[in-house]
mmCIF file of C-alpha atoms and ligand atoms in Angstrom:
data_model
loop_
_atom_site.group_PDB
_atom_site.id
_atom_site.type_symbol
_atom_site.label_atom_id
_atom_site.label_comp_id
_atom_site.label_asym_id
_atom_site.label_seq_id
_atom_site.Cartn_x
_atom_site.Cartn_y
_atom_site.Cartn_z
ATOM 1 C CA MET A 190 -4.860 4.607 -11.765
ATOM 2 C CA VAL A 191 -2.474 1.733 -12.329
ATOM 3 C CA TYR A 192 0.840 2.699 -13.903
ATOM 4 C CA GLN A 193 3.019 0.241 -15.763
ATOM 5 C CA SER A 194 5.674 2.430 -17.371
ATOM 6 C CA THR A 195 7.319 5.814 -16.929
ATOM 7 C CA GLU A 196 5.505 7.136 -20.024
ATOM 8 C CA GLU A 197 2.191 6.630 -18.259
ATOM 9 C CA LEU A 198 3.176 8.496 -15.083
ATOM 10 C CA ASP A 199 1.222 11.730 -15.173
ATOM 11 C CA ALA A 200 1.378 12.685 -11.500
ATOM 12 C CA GLN A 201 4.381 13.791 -9.497
ATOM 13 C CA LEU A 202 4.939 12.588 -5.966
ATOM 14 C CA LYS A 203 4.560 16.047 -4.516
ATOM 15 C CA ASP A 204 1.053 16.287 -5.980
ATOM 16 C CA LEU A 205 -0.157 13.202 -4.135
ATOM 17 C CA PRO A 206 -1.792 13.445 -0.696
ATOM 18 C CA PRO A 207 0.681 13.086 2.181
ATOM 19 C CA LEU A 208 0.655 9.944 4.284
ATOM 20 C CA PRO A 209 2.059 9.887 7.833
ATOM 21 C CA ARG A 210 4.318 7.017 8.804
ATOM 22 C CA PRO A 211 2.519 4.111 10.461
ATOM 23 C CA ASN A 212 3.519 4.141 14.111
ATOM 24 C CA ARG A 213 2.508 0.786 15.519
ATOM 25 C CA VAL A 214 4.280 -2.493 14.913
ATOM 26 C CA VAL A 215 2.641 -5.904 15.034
ATOM 27 C CA LEU A 216 4.817 -8.993 15.509
ATOM 28 C CA THR A 217 3.845 -12.662 15.598
ATOM 29 C CA THR A 218 5.606 -15.165 17.855
ATOM 30 C CA PRO A 219 7.590 -17.947 16.144
ATOM 31 C CA THR A 220 5.927 -20.522 18.421
ATOM 32 C CA HIS A 221 5.128 -22.814 15.484
ATOM 33 C CA PHE A 222 7.626 -21.476 12.955
ATOM 34 C CA ASP A 223 9.353 -24.093 10.799
ATOM 35 C CA VAL A 224 10.075 -24.915 7.187
ATOM 36 C CA GLU A 225 7.554 -27.665 6.446
ATOM 37 C CA TYR A 226 6.926 -27.160 2.705
ATOM 38 C CA VAL A 227 8.634 -25.400 -0.188
ATOM 39 C CA ILE A 228 6.869 -22.421 -1.762
ATOM 40 C CA ASN A 229 9.899 -20.294 -2.629
ATOM 41 C CA PRO A 230 13.452 -21.231 -3.672
ATOM 42 C CA HIS A 231 14.972 -20.183 -0.327
ATOM 43 C CA MET A 232 13.052 -22.963 1.433
ATOM 44 C CA SER A 233 14.143 -25.788 -0.823
ATOM 45 C CA GLU A 234 17.124 -27.139 1.130
ATOM 46 C CA ASN A 235 15.716 -26.225 4.503
ATOM 47 C CA VAL A 236 12.749 -28.437 5.290
ATOM 48 C CA GLY A 237 13.037 -29.496 8.920
ATOM 49 C CA THR A 238 16.274 -27.580 9.599
ATOM 50 C CA VAL A 239 14.960 -24.715 11.758
ATOM 51 C CA HIS A 240 16.545 -24.497 15.203
ATOM 52 C CA LYS A 241 13.532 -23.528 17.275
ATOM 53 C CA GLU A 242 15.423 -22.111 20.222
ATOM 54 C CA VAL A 243 17.687 -20.016 17.982
ATOM 55 C CA ALA A 244 14.640 -18.741 16.070
ATOM 56 C CA TRP A 245 13.091 -17.600 19.372
ATOM 57 C CA GLN A 246 16.248 -15.755 20.397
ATOM 58 C CA GLN A 247 16.464 -14.057 16.996
ATOM 59 C CA TRP A 248 12.804 -13.089 17.123
ATOM 60 C CA LYS A 249 13.227 -11.620 20.626
ATOM 61 C CA ALA A 250 16.100 -9.500 19.324
ATOM 62 C CA VAL A 251 13.833 -8.188 16.526
ATOM 63 C CA ARG A 252 11.175 -7.330 19.114
ATOM 64 C CA ALA A 253 13.770 -5.583 21.286
ATOM 65 C CA ALA A 254 15.051 -3.574 18.314
ATOM 66 C CA TYR A 255 11.546 -2.233 17.640
ATOM 67 C CA ALA A 256 10.939 -1.530 21.317
ATOM 68 C CA ALA A 257 14.236 0.394 21.436
ATOM 69 C CA LEU A 258 13.035 2.602 18.581
ATOM 70 C CA ASP A 259 9.983 3.469 20.610
ATOM 71 C CA ALA A 260 7.523 1.385 18.683
ATOM 72 C CA GLU A 261 6.020 -0.742 21.438
ATOM 73 C CA PRO A 262 5.226 -3.975 19.575
ATOM 74 C CA VAL A 263 1.805 -5.586 19.692
ATOM 75 C CA VAL A 264 2.341 -9.340 19.768
ATOM 76 C CA VAL A 265 0.141 -11.958 18.107
ATOM 77 C CA ASN A 266 0.537 -15.615 19.069
ATOM 78 C CA GLY A 267 1.600 -17.900 16.228
ATOM 79 C CA GLN A 268 -0.846 -20.761 15.674
ATOM 80 C CA SER A 269 -0.137 -24.440 15.390
ATOM 81 C CA GLY A 270 -0.196 -25.815 11.838
ATOM 82 C CA LEU A 271 0.717 -22.409 10.345
ATOM 83 C CA PRO A 272 4.534 -22.426 10.227
ATOM 84 C CA ASP A 273 4.769 -19.240 8.102
ATOM 85 C CA MET A 274 2.397 -17.199 10.244
ATOM 86 C CA VAL A 275 5.383 -15.461 11.857
ATOM 87 C CA PHE A 276 5.715 -13.529 8.565
ATOM 88 C CA CYS A 277 2.900 -11.179 9.456
ATOM 89 C CA ALA A 278 3.532 -8.688 6.625
ATOM 90 C CA ASN A 279 1.794 -10.985 4.169
ATOM 91 C CA GLN A 280 -1.796 -11.550 5.284
ATOM 92 C CA THR A 281 -2.946 -7.929 5.089
ATOM 93 C CA LEU A 282 -2.262 -4.531 3.588
ATOM 94 C CA PRO A 283 -2.839 -1.858 6.247
ATOM 95 C CA PHE A 284 -4.053 1.528 5.023
ATOM 96 C CA PHE A 285 -4.851 4.951 6.386
ATOM 97 C CA ASP A 286 -6.770 7.693 4.677
ATOM 98 C CA PRO A 287 -6.081 11.007 6.467
ATOM 99 C CA ALA A 288 -8.871 12.728 4.492
ATOM 100 C CA SER A 289 -11.574 10.493 5.984
ATOM 101 C CA ASN A 290 -9.537 9.375 9.016
ATOM 102 C CA THR A 291 -10.161 5.739 8.058
ATOM 103 C CA LYS A 292 -7.789 3.053 9.326
ATOM 104 C CA GLY A 293 -8.066 -0.449 8.033
ATOM 105 C CA VAL A 294 -6.539 -3.473 6.403
ATOM 106 C CA VAL A 295 -7.225 -5.245 3.122
ATOM 107 C CA LEU A 296 -7.135 -9.013 3.527
ATOM 108 C CA SER A 297 -4.785 -11.021 1.338
ATOM 109 C CA ARG A 298 -5.615 -13.978 -0.860
ATOM 110 C CA MET A 299 -2.615 -16.195 -0.445
ATOM 111 C CA HIS A 300 -1.201 -17.862 -3.521
ATOM 112 C CA SER A 301 -0.341 -21.054 -1.639
ATOM 113 C CA GLU A 302 -3.034 -23.026 0.140
ATOM 114 C CA HIS A 303 -0.493 -23.750 2.886
ATOM 115 C CA ARG A 304 -0.858 -20.144 4.005
ATOM 116 C CA GLU A 305 -4.585 -19.503 3.402
ATOM 117 C CA ASP A 306 -5.679 -20.143 6.978
ATOM 118 C CA GLU A 307 -3.387 -17.422 8.321
ATOM 119 C CA VAL A 308 -5.547 -14.703 6.802
ATOM 120 C CA PRO A 309 -8.826 -14.983 8.780
ATOM 121 C CA TYR A 310 -6.781 -15.045 11.950
ATOM 122 C CA TYR A 311 -5.378 -11.567 11.227
ATOM 123 C CA GLY A 312 -8.785 -10.435 9.948
ATOM 124 C CA ARG A 313 -10.261 -11.107 13.394
ATOM 125 C CA PHE A 314 -7.267 -9.595 15.134
ATOM 126 C CA PHE A 315 -7.664 -6.256 13.311
ATOM 127 C CA GLU A 316 -11.450 -6.268 13.474
ATOM 128 C CA ASP A 317 -11.315 -6.705 17.255
ATOM 129 C CA ARG A 318 -9.104 -3.626 17.429
ATOM 130 C CA GLY A 319 -11.511 -1.438 15.495
ATOM 131 C CA TYR A 320 -9.887 -1.489 12.059
ATOM 132 C CA ALA A 321 -12.015 -1.558 8.921
ATOM 133 C CA VAL A 322 -11.429 -4.974 7.347
ATOM 134 C CA GLU A 323 -11.773 -4.874 3.561
ATOM 135 C CA THR A 324 -11.669 -7.647 0.990
ATOM 136 C CA LEU A 325 -11.034 -7.729 -2.739
ATOM 137 C CA PRO A 326 -14.178 -8.161 -4.883
ATOM 138 C CA GLU A 327 -15.545 -11.692 -4.596
ATOM 139 C CA ASP A 328 -15.767 -12.247 -8.343
ATOM 140 C CA LEU A 329 -12.150 -11.208 -8.869
ATOM 141 C CA ASP A 330 -9.921 -14.168 -9.630
ATOM 142 C CA ALA A 331 -6.624 -12.829 -8.298
ATOM 143 C CA ASP A 332 -4.027 -13.612 -5.655
ATOM 144 C CA PHE A 333 -2.718 -10.915 -3.357
ATOM 145 C CA GLU A 334 -0.083 -11.248 -0.629
ATOM 146 C CA GLY A 335 -0.431 -8.017 1.325
ATOM 147 C CA MET A 336 2.757 -6.193 2.220
ATOM 148 C CA GLY A 337 4.848 -8.967 0.720
ATOM 149 C CA ASP A 338 4.079 -7.325 -2.618
ATOM 150 C CA ALA A 339 2.283 -4.022 -1.956
ATOM 151 C CA LEU A 340 4.436 -1.280 -0.402
ATOM 152 C CA TRP A 341 3.480 2.289 0.460
ATOM 153 C CA HIS A 342 5.762 5.014 -0.832
ATOM 154 C CA PRO A 343 6.958 6.663 2.401
ATOM 155 C CA GLY A 344 5.109 9.895 3.016
ATOM 156 C CA ARG A 345 2.676 9.732 0.087
ATOM 157 C CA ARG A 346 -0.494 7.914 -0.803
ATOM 158 C CA LEU A 347 1.075 5.849 -3.564
ATOM 159 C CA LEU A 348 1.408 2.078 -3.676
ATOM 160 C CA TRP A 349 4.137 0.030 -5.287
ATOM 161 C CA GLY A 350 2.718 -3.266 -6.512
ATOM 162 C CA GLY A 351 4.934 -6.260 -7.234
ATOM 163 C CA TYR A 352 3.515 -9.128 -9.277
ATOM 164 C CA GLY A 353 4.598 -12.253 -11.075
ATOM 165 C CA TYR A 354 4.999 -14.938 -8.418
ATOM 166 C CA ARG A 355 2.525 -14.416 -5.590
ATOM 167 C CA THR A 356 0.261 -11.498 -6.490
ATOM 168 C CA SER A 357 -1.698 -11.160 -9.750
ATOM 169 C CA PRO A 358 -1.577 -7.784 -11.521
ATOM 170 C CA GLU A 359 -5.406 -7.679 -11.557
ATOM 171 C CA ALA A 360 -5.378 -7.371 -7.769
ATOM 172 C CA TYR A 361 -3.928 -3.876 -8.100
ATOM 173 C CA GLU A 362 -6.761 -2.560 -10.288
ATOM 174 C CA ALA A 363 -9.122 -3.579 -7.512
ATOM 175 C CA LEU A 364 -6.900 -2.158 -4.764
ATOM 176 C CA SER A 365 -6.477 1.128 -6.557
ATOM 177 C CA GLU A 366 -10.243 1.489 -6.721
ATOM 178 C CA LEU A 367 -10.897 0.256 -3.203
ATOM 179 C CA LEU A 368 -8.334 2.566 -1.579
ATOM 180 C CA ASP A 369 -8.498 5.349 -4.145
ATOM 181 C CA VAL A 370 -4.732 5.379 -4.655
ATOM 182 C CA PRO A 371 -2.456 5.202 -7.676
ATOM 183 C CA VAL A 372 -0.465 1.973 -7.942
ATOM 184 C CA VAL A 373 2.848 1.621 -9.752
ATOM 185 C CA LEU A 374 3.252 -1.953 -10.984
ATOM 186 C CA LEU A 375 6.599 -3.729 -10.920
ATOM 187 C CA ARG A 376 7.005 -7.074 -12.628
ATOM 188 C CA LEU A 377 9.230 -9.490 -10.705
ATOM 189 C CA THR A 378 11.407 -11.571 -12.991
ATOM 190 C CA ASP A 379 13.592 -13.746 -10.745
ATOM 191 C CA PRO A 380 12.103 -16.435 -8.464
ATOM 192 C CA ASP A 381 14.615 -15.765 -5.660
ATOM 193 C CA TYR A 382 12.931 -12.358 -5.460
ATOM 194 C CA TYR A 383 9.424 -13.768 -5.244
ATOM 195 C CA HIS A 384 7.947 -10.882 -3.209
ATOM 196 C CA LEU A 385 8.501 -7.175 -3.852
ATOM 197 C CA ASP A 386 9.750 -6.789 -0.266
ATOM 198 C CA THR A 387 12.730 -9.022 -1.116
ATOM 199 C CA CYS A 388 14.024 -6.578 -3.726
ATOM 200 C CA LEU A 389 12.690 -3.080 -2.979
ATOM 201 C CA CYS A 390 12.910 -1.425 0.419
ATOM 202 C CA PRO A 391 11.507 2.120 0.514
ATOM 203 C CA LEU A 392 13.408 3.991 3.244
ATOM 204 C CA ASP A 393 11.989 7.492 2.958
ATOM 205 C CA ALA A 394 10.385 9.547 0.183
ATOM 206 C CA GLU A 395 13.702 9.839 -1.691
ATOM 207 C CA HIS A 396 15.673 6.706 -0.837
ATOM 208 C CA ALA A 397 15.090 3.004 -1.410
ATOM 209 C CA LEU A 398 17.255 -0.103 -1.365
ATOM 210 C CA VAL A 399 16.929 -1.866 -4.710
ATOM 211 C CA ALA A 400 18.083 -5.235 -6.067
ATOM 212 C CA PRO A 401 18.176 -4.401 -9.797
ATOM 213 C CA GLU A 402 18.382 -8.072 -10.893
ATOM 214 C CA ALA A 403 14.839 -8.609 -9.658
ATOM 215 C CA PHE A 404 13.227 -6.273 -12.209
ATOM 216 C CA ASP A 405 12.993 -5.684 -15.935
ATOM 217 C CA ASP A 406 14.108 -2.407 -17.574
ATOM 218 C CA THR A 407 10.626 -0.925 -17.269
ATOM 219 C CA GLY A 408 10.537 -1.618 -13.548
ATOM 220 C CA ARG A 409 14.004 -0.234 -12.903
ATOM 221 C CA ALA A 410 13.042 2.931 -14.796
ATOM 222 C CA LEU A 411 9.894 3.361 -12.701
ATOM 223 C CA ILE A 412 11.872 3.036 -9.472
ATOM 224 C CA GLU A 413 14.459 5.521 -10.701
ATOM 225 C CA SER A 414 11.835 8.011 -11.741
ATOM 226 C CA LEU A 415 10.025 8.113 -8.376
ATOM 227 C CA PHE A 416 12.912 7.673 -5.925
ATOM 228 C CA ASP A 417 15.517 10.467 -6.205
ATOM 229 C CA THR A 418 18.209 8.214 -4.751
ATOM 230 C CA PRO A 419 17.802 4.484 -5.318
ATOM 231 C CA ILE A 420 20.577 2.655 -3.424
ATOM 232 C CA GLU A 421 21.735 -0.393 -5.328
ATOM 233 C CA VAL A 422 22.221 -3.536 -3.249
ATOM 234 C CA PRO A 423 24.824 -6.053 -4.463
ATOM 235 C CA ASP A 424 23.174 -9.190 -5.763
ATOM 236 C CA HIS A 425 24.862 -11.582 -3.332
ATOM 237 C CA GLU A 426 23.629 -9.618 -0.307
ATOM 238 C CA ALA A 427 20.115 -9.197 -1.681
ATOM 239 C CA ARG A 428 19.713 -12.755 -2.954
ATOM 240 C CA HIS A 429 21.237 -14.749 -0.098
ATOM 241 C CA GLN A 430 20.893 -12.438 2.907
ATOM 242 C CA LEU A 431 17.720 -10.638 1.851
ATOM 243 C CA ALA A 432 19.332 -7.239 2.442
ATOM 244 C CA CYS A 433 16.322 -5.545 0.818
ATOM 245 C CA ASN A 434 14.024 -7.183 3.356
ATOM 246 C CA GLY A 435 15.226 -4.664 5.908
ATOM 247 C CA HIS A 436 12.936 -2.056 7.403
ATOM 248 C CA CYS A 437 13.299 1.627 8.115
ATOM 249 C CA PRO A 438 10.608 2.497 10.679
ATOM 250 C CA ASP A 439 11.625 6.107 11.289
ATOM 251 C CA GLY A 440 13.449 7.481 8.247
ATOM 252 C CA LYS A 441 16.811 6.940 9.956
ATOM 253 C CA HIS A 442 17.437 3.448 11.345
ATOM 254 C CA VAL A 443 17.415 0.451 9.041
ATOM 255 C CA LEU A 444 16.825 -2.916 10.698
ATOM 256 C CA ILE A 445 18.651 -5.342 8.446
ATOM 257 C CA GLN A 446 20.067 -8.872 8.351
ATOM 258 C CA GLU A 447 23.546 -8.871 9.860
ATOM 259 C CA GLY A 448 26.538 -9.195 7.572
ATOM 260 C CA CYS A 449 25.200 -7.183 4.613
ATOM 261 C CA GLU A 450 28.395 -5.161 4.685
ATOM 262 C CA GLU A 451 28.269 -3.391 1.351
ATOM 263 C CA THR A 452 24.638 -2.492 1.863
ATOM 264 C CA ASP A 453 25.410 -1.144 5.352
ATOM 265 C CA GLU A 454 28.211 0.920 3.874
ATOM 266 C CA ARG A 455 25.918 2.441 1.266
ATOM 267 C CA LEU A 456 23.248 3.113 3.881
ATOM 268 C CA ARG A 457 25.767 4.989 6.043
ATOM 269 C CA ALA A 458 26.947 6.962 3.025
ATOM 270 C CA ASN A 459 23.349 8.168 2.692
ATOM 271 C CA ASP A 460 23.043 9.069 6.397
ATOM 272 C CA PHE A 461 21.061 6.026 7.446
ATOM 273 C CA VAL A 462 22.006 3.964 10.498
ATOM 274 C CA PRO A 463 22.016 0.204 9.918
ATOM 275 C CA VAL A 464 20.834 -1.824 12.911
ATOM 276 C CA GLU A 465 22.046 -5.363 12.311
ATOM 277 C CA LEU A 466 19.919 -8.312 13.394
ATOM 278 C CA ASP A 467 20.544 -11.992 12.835
ATOM 279 C CA THR A 468 17.497 -13.527 11.171
ATOM 280 C CA SER A 469 19.303 -16.567 9.770
ATOM 281 C CA GLU A 470 16.641 -19.047 10.923
ATOM 282 C CA PHE A 471 13.973 -17.026 9.131
ATOM 283 C CA LEU A 472 16.075 -16.692 5.987
ATOM 284 C CA LYS A 473 15.641 -20.475 5.691
ATOM 285 C CA ALA A 474 11.964 -19.787 4.943
ATOM 286 C CA GLY A 475 12.716 -16.864 2.619
ATOM 287 C CA GLY A 476 12.038 -14.020 5.039
ATOM 288 C CA SER A 477 13.860 -11.459 7.160
ATOM 289 C CA VAL A 478 12.979 -8.358 9.195
ATOM 290 C CA PHE A 479 10.525 -6.671 6.848
ATOM 291 C CA CYS A 480 8.178 -9.604 6.593
ATOM 292 C CA MET A 481 8.419 -10.449 10.303
ATOM 293 C CA LYS A 482 6.369 -7.385 11.226
ATOM 294 C CA GLN A 483 3.377 -5.411 10.085
ATOM 295 C CA MET A 484 3.220 -1.634 10.508
ATOM 296 C CA VAL A 485 -0.227 -0.170 11.125
ATOM 297 C CA TRP A 486 -1.644 3.260 11.791
HETATM 298 N N1 LIG B 1099 7.875 -18.903 3.604
HETATM 299 C C1 LIG B 1099 7.156 -17.700 3.412
HETATM 300 C C2 LIG B 1099 6.548 -17.683 2.033
HETATM 301 O O1 LIG B 1099 7.194 -18.124 1.117
HETATM 302 C C3 LIG B 1099 8.061 -16.517 3.602
HETATM 303 C C4 LIG B 1099 7.382 -15.219 3.485
HETATM 304 C C5 LIG B 1099 8.306 -14.085 3.693
HETATM 305 N N2 LIG B 1099 7.612 -12.880 3.538
HETATM 306 C C6 LIG B 1099 7.945 -11.883 2.734
HETATM 307 N N3 LIG B 1099 7.188 -10.853 2.745
HETATM 308 N N4 LIG B 1099 8.955 -11.927 1.923
HETATM 309 O O2 LIG B 1099 5.443 -17.285 1.834
#
């Protein structure tokens, strides 16, 4: 069940099994965060420019924002030699199957060798906490970057799967089988939007922030057919401030990079409440709020 165009969609959202919102947030300390190599265009001018103290203050504000929304964060310690480990959305895809009451994570296969060693660390972390830890088939030659590219449709067992830069499309065939879920594929066509979470931000079952420049016509049509109200984000806010890398943990508040004024305006017009956070140090590495956390059941 991997869908690549609107013509292929044979199921409606309301026919898919419901999925409760994940209620626990995992954060990773920026203890060793830095820009040490360039694996996406956002990093290219920023090697060695991270202000460590500022990054810590910004990270603490992200943690406080989650705590204020009643999601008491679980904190993982960042490891030395893994400067991108703070982006803890990427090493796993958490899942929950209400039918069998199974909670687990699928481990990523990072595209860049710089980030490979982050994965076993999170594997052990989740295993120690009683989660089922799944892997893609050994003989499958495919990259997969967890919730950088694979996003749950809020409220339903349906996955959105971005591919083109970090994740291979073949990974989604395997994931669909492993998790027994339909996957809607979206081809990413602009390197500034190298992960799906930089250009699509599902807010609730009906609403999503979308950077249209990141997709082809087929992808835009798929998004429009499954979200009743896609909210278009202006290119300058999505591309340079990663406005689509915000996160809506509760269907109401949207934690988002500060200064995305037009996006904030459009969120308010749709009854969402933007909660602005400054993640400027993390933008230097190509990430903002969404990829600085992992939501688990
Ligand atoms: N420097 C990291 C990378 O390029 C940033 C990852 C940000 N994560 C995200 N989900 N967009 O891999």
